[in-house]
PDB file of C-alpha atoms in Angstrom:
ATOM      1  CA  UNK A   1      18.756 -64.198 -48.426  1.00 59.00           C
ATOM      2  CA  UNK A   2      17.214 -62.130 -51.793  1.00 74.00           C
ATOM      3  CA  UNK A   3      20.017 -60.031 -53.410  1.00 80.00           C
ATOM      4  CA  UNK A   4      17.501 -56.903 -52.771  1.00 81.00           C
ATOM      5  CA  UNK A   5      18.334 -57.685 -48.799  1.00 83.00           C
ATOM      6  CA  UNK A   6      21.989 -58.306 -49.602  1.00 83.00           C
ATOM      7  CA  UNK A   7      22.585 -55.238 -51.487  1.00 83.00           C
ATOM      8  CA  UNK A   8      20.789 -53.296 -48.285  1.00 84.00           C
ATOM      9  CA  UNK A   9      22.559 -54.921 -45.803  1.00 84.00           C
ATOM     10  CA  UNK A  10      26.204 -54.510 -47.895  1.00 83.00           C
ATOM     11  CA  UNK A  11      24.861 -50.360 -47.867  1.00 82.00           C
ATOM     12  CA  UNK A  12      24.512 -50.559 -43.960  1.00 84.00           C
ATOM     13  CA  UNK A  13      27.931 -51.898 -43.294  1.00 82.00           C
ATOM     14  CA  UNK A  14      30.015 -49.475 -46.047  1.00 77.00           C
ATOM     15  CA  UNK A  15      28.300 -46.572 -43.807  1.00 77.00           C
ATOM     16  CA  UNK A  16      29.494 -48.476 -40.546  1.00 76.00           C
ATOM     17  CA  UNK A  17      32.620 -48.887 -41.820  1.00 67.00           C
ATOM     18  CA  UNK A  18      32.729 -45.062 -42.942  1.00 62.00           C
ATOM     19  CA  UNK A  19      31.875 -44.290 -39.519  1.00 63.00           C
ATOM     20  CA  UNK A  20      34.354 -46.070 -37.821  1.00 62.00           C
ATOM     21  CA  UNK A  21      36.901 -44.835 -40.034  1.00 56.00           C
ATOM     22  CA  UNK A  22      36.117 -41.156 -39.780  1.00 55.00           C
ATOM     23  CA  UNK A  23      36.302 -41.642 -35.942  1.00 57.00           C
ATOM     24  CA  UNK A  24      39.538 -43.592 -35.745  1.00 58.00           C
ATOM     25  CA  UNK A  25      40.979 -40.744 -38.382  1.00 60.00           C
ATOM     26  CA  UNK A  26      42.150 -38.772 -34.630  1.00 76.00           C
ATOM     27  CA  UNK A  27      42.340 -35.191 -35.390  1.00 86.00           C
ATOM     28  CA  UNK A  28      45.616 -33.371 -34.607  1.00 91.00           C
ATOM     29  CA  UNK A  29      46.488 -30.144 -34.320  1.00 92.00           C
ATOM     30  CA  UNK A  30      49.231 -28.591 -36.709  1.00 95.00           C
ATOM     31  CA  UNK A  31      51.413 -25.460 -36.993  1.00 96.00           C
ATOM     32  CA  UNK A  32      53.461 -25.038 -40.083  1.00 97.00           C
ATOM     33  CA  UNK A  33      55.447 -22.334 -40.867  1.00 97.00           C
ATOM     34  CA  UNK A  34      57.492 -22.042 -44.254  1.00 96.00           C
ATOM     35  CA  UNK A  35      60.280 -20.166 -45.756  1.00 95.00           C
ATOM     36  CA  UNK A  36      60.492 -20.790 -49.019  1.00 96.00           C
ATOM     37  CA  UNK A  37      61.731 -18.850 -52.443  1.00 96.00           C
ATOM     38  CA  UNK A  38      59.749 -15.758 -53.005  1.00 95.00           C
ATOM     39  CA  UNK A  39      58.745 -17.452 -56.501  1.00 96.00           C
ATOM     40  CA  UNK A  40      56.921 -19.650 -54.744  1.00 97.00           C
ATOM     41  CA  UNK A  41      55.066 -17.662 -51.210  1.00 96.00           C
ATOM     42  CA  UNK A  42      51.767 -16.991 -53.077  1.00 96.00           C
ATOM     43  CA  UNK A  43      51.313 -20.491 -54.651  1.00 97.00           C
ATOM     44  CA  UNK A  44      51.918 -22.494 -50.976  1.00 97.00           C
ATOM     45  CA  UNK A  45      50.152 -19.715 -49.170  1.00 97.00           C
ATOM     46  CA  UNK A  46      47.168 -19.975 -51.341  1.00 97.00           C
ATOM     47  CA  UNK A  47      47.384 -23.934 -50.841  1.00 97.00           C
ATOM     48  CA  UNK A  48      47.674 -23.737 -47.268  1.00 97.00           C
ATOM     49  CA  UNK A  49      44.633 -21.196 -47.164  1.00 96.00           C
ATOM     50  CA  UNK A  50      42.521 -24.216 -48.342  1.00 96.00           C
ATOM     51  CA  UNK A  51      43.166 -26.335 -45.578  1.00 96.00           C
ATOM     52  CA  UNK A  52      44.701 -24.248 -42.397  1.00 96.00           C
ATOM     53  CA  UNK A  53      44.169 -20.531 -40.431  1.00 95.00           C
ATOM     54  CA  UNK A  54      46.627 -18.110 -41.613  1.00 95.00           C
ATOM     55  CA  UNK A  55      47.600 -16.926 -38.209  1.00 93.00           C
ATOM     56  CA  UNK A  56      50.950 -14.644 -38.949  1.00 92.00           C
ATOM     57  CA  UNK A  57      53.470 -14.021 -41.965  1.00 91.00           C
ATOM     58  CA  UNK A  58      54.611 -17.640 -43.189  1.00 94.00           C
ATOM     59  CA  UNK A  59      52.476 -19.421 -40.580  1.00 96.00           C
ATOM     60  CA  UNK A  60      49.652 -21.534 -40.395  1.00 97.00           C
ATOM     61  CA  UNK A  61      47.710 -23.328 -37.963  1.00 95.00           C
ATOM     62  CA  UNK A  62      44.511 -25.333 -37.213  1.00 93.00           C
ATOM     63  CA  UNK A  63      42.856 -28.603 -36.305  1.00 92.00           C
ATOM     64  CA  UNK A  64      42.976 -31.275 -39.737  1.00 93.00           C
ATOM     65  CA  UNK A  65      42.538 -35.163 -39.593  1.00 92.00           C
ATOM     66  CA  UNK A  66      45.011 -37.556 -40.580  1.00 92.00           C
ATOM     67  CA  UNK A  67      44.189 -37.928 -43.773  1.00 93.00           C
ATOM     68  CA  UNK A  68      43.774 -34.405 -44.465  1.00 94.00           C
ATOM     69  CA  UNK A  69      47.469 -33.543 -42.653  1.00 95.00           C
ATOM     70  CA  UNK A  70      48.659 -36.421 -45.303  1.00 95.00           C
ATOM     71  CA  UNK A  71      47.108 -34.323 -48.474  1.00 96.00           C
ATOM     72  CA  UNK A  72      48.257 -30.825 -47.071  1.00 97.00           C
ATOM     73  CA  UNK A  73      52.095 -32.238 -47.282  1.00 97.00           C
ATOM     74  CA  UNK A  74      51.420 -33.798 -50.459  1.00 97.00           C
ATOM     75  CA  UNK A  75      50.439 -30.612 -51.491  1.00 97.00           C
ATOM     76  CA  UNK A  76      53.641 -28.863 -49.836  1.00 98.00           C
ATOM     77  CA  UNK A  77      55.970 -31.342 -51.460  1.00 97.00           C
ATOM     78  CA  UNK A  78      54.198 -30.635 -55.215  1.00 97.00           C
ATOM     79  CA  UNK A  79      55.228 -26.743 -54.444  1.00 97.00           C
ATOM     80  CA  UNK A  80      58.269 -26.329 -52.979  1.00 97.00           C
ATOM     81  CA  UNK A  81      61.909 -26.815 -54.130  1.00 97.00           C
ATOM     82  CA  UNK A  82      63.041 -29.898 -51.663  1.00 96.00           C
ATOM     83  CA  UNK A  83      66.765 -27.863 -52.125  1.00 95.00           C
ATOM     84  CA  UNK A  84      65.917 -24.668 -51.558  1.00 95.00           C
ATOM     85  CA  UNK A  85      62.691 -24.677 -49.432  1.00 96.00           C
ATOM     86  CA  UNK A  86      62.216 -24.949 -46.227  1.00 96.00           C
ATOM     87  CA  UNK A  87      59.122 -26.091 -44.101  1.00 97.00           C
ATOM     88  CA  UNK A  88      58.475 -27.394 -40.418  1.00 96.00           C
ATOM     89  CA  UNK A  89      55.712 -28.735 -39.262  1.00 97.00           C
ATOM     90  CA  UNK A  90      54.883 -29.072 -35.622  1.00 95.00           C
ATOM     91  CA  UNK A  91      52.047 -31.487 -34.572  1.00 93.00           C
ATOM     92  CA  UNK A  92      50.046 -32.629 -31.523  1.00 88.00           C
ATOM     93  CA  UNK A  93      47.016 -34.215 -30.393  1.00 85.00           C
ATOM     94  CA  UNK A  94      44.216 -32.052 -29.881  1.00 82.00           C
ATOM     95  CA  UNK A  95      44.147 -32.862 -25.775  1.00 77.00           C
ATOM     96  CA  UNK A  96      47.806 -31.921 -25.761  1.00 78.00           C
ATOM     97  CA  UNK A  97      47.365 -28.323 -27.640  1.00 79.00           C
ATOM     98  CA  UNK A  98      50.097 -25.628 -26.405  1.00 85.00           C
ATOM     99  CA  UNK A  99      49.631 -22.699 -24.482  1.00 91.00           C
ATOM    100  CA  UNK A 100      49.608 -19.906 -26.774  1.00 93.00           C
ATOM    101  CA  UNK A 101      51.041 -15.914 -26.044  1.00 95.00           C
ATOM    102  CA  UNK A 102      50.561 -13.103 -28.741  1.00 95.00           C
ATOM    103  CA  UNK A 103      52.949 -10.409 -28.126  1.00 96.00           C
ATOM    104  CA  UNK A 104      52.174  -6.939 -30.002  1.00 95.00           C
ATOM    105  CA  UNK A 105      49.116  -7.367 -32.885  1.00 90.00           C
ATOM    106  CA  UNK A 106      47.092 -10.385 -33.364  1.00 86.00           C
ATOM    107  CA  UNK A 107      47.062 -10.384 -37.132  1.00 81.00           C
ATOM    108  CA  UNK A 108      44.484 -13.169 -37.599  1.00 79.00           C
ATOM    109  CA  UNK A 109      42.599 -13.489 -34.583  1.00 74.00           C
ATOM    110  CA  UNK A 110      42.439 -17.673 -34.008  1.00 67.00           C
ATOM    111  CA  UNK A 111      38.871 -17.626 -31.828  1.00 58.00           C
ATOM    112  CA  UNK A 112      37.631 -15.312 -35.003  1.00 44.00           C
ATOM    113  CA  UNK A 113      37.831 -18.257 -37.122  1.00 41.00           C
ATOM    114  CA  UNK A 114      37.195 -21.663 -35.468  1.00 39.00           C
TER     115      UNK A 114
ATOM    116  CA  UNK B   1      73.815 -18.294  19.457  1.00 60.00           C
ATOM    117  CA  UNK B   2      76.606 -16.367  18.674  1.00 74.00           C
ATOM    118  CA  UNK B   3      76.142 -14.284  15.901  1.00 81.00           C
ATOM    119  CA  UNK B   4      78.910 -15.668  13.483  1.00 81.00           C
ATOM    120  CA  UNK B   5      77.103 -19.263  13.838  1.00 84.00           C
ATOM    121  CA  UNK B   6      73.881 -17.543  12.790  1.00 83.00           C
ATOM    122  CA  UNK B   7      75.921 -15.642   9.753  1.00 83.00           C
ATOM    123  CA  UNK B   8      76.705 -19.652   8.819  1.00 84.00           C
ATOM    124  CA  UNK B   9      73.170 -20.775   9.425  1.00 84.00           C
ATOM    125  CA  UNK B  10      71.829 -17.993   7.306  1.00 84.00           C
ATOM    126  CA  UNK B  11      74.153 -18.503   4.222  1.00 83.00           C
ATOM    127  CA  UNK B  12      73.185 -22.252   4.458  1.00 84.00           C
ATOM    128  CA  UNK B  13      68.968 -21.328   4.364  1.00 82.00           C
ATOM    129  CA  UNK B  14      70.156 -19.035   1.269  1.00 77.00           C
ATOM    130  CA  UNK B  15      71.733 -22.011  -0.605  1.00 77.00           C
ATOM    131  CA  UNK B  16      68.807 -24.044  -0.120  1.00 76.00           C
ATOM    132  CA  UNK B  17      66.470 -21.411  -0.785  1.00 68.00           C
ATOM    133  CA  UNK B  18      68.116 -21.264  -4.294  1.00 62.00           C
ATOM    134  CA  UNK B  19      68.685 -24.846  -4.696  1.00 64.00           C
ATOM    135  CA  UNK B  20      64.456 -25.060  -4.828  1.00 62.00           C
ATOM    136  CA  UNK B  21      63.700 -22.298  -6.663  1.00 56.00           C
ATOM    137  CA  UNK B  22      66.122 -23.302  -9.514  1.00 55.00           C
ATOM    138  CA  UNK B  23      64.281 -26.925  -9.179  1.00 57.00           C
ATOM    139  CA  UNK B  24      60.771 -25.607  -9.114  1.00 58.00           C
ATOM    140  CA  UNK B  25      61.772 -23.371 -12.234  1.00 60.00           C
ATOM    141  CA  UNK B  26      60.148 -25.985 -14.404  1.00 76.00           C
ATOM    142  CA  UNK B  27      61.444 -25.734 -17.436  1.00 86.00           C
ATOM    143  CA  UNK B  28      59.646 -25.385 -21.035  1.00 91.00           C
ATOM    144  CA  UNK B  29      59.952 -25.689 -24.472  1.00 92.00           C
ATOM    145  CA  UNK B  30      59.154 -22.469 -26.483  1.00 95.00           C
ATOM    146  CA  UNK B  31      58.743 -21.670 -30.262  1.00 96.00           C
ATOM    147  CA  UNK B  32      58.163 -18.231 -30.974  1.00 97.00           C
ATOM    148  CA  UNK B  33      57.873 -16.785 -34.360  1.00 97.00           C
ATOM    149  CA  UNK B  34      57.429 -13.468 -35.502  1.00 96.00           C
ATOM    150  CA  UNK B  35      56.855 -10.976 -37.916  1.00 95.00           C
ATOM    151  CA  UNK B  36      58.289  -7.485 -37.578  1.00 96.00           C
ATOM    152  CA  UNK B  37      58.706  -4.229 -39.800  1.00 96.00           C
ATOM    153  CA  UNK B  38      62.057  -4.798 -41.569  1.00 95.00           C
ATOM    154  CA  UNK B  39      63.454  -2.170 -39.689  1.00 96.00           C
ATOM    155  CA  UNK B  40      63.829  -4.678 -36.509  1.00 97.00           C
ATOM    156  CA  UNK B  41      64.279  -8.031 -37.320  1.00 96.00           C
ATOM    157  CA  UNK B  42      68.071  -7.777 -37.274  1.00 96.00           C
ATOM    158  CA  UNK B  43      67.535  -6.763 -33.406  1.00 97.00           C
ATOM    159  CA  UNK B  44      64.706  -8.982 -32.440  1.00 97.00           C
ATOM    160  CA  UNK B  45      67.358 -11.750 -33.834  1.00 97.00           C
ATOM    161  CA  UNK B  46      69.867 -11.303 -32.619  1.00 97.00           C
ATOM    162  CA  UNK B  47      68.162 -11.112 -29.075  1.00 97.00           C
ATOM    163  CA  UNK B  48      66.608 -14.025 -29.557  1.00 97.00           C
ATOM    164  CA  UNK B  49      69.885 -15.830 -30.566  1.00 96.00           C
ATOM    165  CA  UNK B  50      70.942 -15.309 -27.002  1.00 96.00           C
ATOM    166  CA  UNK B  51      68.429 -17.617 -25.561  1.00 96.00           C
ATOM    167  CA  UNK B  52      67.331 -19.784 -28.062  1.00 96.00           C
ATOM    168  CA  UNK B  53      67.894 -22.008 -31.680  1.00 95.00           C
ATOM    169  CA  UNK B  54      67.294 -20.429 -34.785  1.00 95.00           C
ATOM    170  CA  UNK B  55      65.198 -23.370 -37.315  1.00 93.00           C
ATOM    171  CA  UNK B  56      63.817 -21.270 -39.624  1.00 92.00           C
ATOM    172  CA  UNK B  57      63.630 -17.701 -41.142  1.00 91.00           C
ATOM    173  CA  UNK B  58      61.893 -15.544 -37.848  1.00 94.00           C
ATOM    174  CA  UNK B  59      61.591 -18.838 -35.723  1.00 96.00           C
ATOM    175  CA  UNK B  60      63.008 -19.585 -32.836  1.00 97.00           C
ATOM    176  CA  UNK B  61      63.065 -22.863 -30.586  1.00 95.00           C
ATOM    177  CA  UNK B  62      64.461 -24.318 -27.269  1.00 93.00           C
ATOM    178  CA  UNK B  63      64.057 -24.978 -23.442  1.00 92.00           C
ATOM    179  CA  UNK B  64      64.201 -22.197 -21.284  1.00 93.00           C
ATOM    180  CA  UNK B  65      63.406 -21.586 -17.747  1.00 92.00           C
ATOM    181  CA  UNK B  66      60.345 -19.997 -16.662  1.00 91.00           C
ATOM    182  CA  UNK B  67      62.610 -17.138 -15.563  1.00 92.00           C
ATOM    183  CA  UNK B  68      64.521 -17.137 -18.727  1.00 94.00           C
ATOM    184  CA  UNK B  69      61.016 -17.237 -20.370  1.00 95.00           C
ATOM    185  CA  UNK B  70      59.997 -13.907 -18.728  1.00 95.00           C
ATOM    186  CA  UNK B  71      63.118 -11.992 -19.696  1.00 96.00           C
ATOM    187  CA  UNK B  72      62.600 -13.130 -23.487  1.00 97.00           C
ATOM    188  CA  UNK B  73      59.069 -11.521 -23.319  1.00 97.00           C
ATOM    189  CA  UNK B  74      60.298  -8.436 -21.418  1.00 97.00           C
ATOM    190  CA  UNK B  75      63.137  -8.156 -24.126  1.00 97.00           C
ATOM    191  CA  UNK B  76      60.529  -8.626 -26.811  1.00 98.00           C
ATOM    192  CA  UNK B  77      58.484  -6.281 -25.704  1.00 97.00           C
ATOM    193  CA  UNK B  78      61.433  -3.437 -25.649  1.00 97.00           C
ATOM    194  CA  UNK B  79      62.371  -4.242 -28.783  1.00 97.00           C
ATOM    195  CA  UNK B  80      58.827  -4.313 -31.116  1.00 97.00           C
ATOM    196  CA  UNK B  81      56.200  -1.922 -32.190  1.00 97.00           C
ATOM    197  CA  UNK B  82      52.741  -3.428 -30.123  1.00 96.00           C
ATOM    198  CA  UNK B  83      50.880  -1.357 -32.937  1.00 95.00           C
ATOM    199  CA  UNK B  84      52.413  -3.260 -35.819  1.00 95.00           C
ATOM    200  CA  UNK B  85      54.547  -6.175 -35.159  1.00 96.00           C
ATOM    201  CA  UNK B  86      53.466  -9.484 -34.015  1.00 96.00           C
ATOM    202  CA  UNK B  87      55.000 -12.394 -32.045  1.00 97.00           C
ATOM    203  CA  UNK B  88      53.188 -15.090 -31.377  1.00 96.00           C
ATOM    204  CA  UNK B  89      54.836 -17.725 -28.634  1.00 97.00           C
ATOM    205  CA  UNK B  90      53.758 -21.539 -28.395  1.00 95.00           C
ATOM    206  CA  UNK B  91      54.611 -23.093 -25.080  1.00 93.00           C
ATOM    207  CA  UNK B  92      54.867 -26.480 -23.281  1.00 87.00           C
ATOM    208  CA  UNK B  93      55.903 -28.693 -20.534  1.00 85.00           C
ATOM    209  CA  UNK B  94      58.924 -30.494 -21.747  1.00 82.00           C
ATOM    210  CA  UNK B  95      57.217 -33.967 -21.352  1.00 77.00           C
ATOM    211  CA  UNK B  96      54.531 -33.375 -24.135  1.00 78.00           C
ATOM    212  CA  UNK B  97      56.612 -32.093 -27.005  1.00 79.00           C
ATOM    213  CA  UNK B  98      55.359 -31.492 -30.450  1.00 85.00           C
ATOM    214  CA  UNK B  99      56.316 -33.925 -33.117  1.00 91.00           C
ATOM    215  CA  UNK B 100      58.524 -32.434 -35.358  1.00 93.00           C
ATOM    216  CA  UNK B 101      58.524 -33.035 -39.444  1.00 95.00           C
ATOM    217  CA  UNK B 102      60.661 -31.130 -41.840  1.00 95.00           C
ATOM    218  CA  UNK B 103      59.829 -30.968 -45.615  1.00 96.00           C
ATOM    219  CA  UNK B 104      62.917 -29.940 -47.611  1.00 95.00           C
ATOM    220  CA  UNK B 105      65.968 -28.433 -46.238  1.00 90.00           C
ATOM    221  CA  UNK B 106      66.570 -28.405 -42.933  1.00 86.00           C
ATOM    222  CA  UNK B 107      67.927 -24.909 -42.234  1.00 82.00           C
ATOM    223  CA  UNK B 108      69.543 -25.600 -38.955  1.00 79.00           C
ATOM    224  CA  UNK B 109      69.512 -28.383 -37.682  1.00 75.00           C
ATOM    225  CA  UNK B 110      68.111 -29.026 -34.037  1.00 67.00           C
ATOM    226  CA  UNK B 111      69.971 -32.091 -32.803  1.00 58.00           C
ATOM    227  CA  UNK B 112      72.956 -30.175 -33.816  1.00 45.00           C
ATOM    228  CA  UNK B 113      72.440 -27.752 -31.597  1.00 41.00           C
ATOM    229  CA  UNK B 114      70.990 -29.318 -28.680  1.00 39.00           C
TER     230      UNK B 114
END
């Protein structure tokens, strides 16, 4: 086989392979909520922004793949003070998402956003 | 039937009676965070304390009853401003818990708890 059909048949499987691994990336669904130094809200809110729904006062949710959810606590562990800081993180799959209840105001309305 | 064997018969029915209710009280597990005016989180925590594990600063976890569930929200409700608090409550069945991660400190414990 000529390199020129090589070189397009190499290009067809790298997008296969992209393919497959963007499906077999599952989604998830995460909730993290944080309390952390004052020194330190803005910087992992503003973080968080980039990749999550701000849904309520120190908690974010939304819908990420896996390796987004590995960046975002990358990102968490580059901010906050391992000593001091605290953050959970609560994850499912996307079939198994909770039931959810607002009680009072709805500061960020979720159904606004996705 | 005399009517002191149909006292007997009718304190057994009771017992069963409550027996299946308590058993079709499927439990849950709940995590309810909020964010209040200043003014009440000192009440709405130490309410919640009574039925379930503080993680986190304004989180709350744990298994409750579907009864127990409803008097949380009812006690909730007495105790914020609809207009300007919010509480938002994640819910599910007990066999399709959340995975749990904790970056940095671990502010109480679960396991220590449960």
């Amino acid at each position: 086989m000529l390199k020129k059909e090589w070189d397009y048949v190499n290009k067809i499987l790298k997008k296969i392979k992209n393919i497959r691994n963007l499906l077999q990336d599952e989604s998830m669904y995460v909730i993290i909520v944080y309390d952390v130094n004052v020194s330190r809200v803005n910087k992992i809110k503003s973080f968080l922004r980039k990749h999550l729904n701000w849904v309520q006062n120190s908690v974010f949710e939304g819908e990420v793949t896996k390796a987004e959810f590995e960046r975002i606590k990358d990102g968490i562990l580059r901010i906050i003070d391992e000593d001091e800081d605290s953050v959970i993180i609560y994850q499912f799959p996307l079939n198994f998402m909770p039931k959810r209840e607002i009680l009072g105001l709805e500061k960020n309305p979720i159904d606004d956003i996705i």
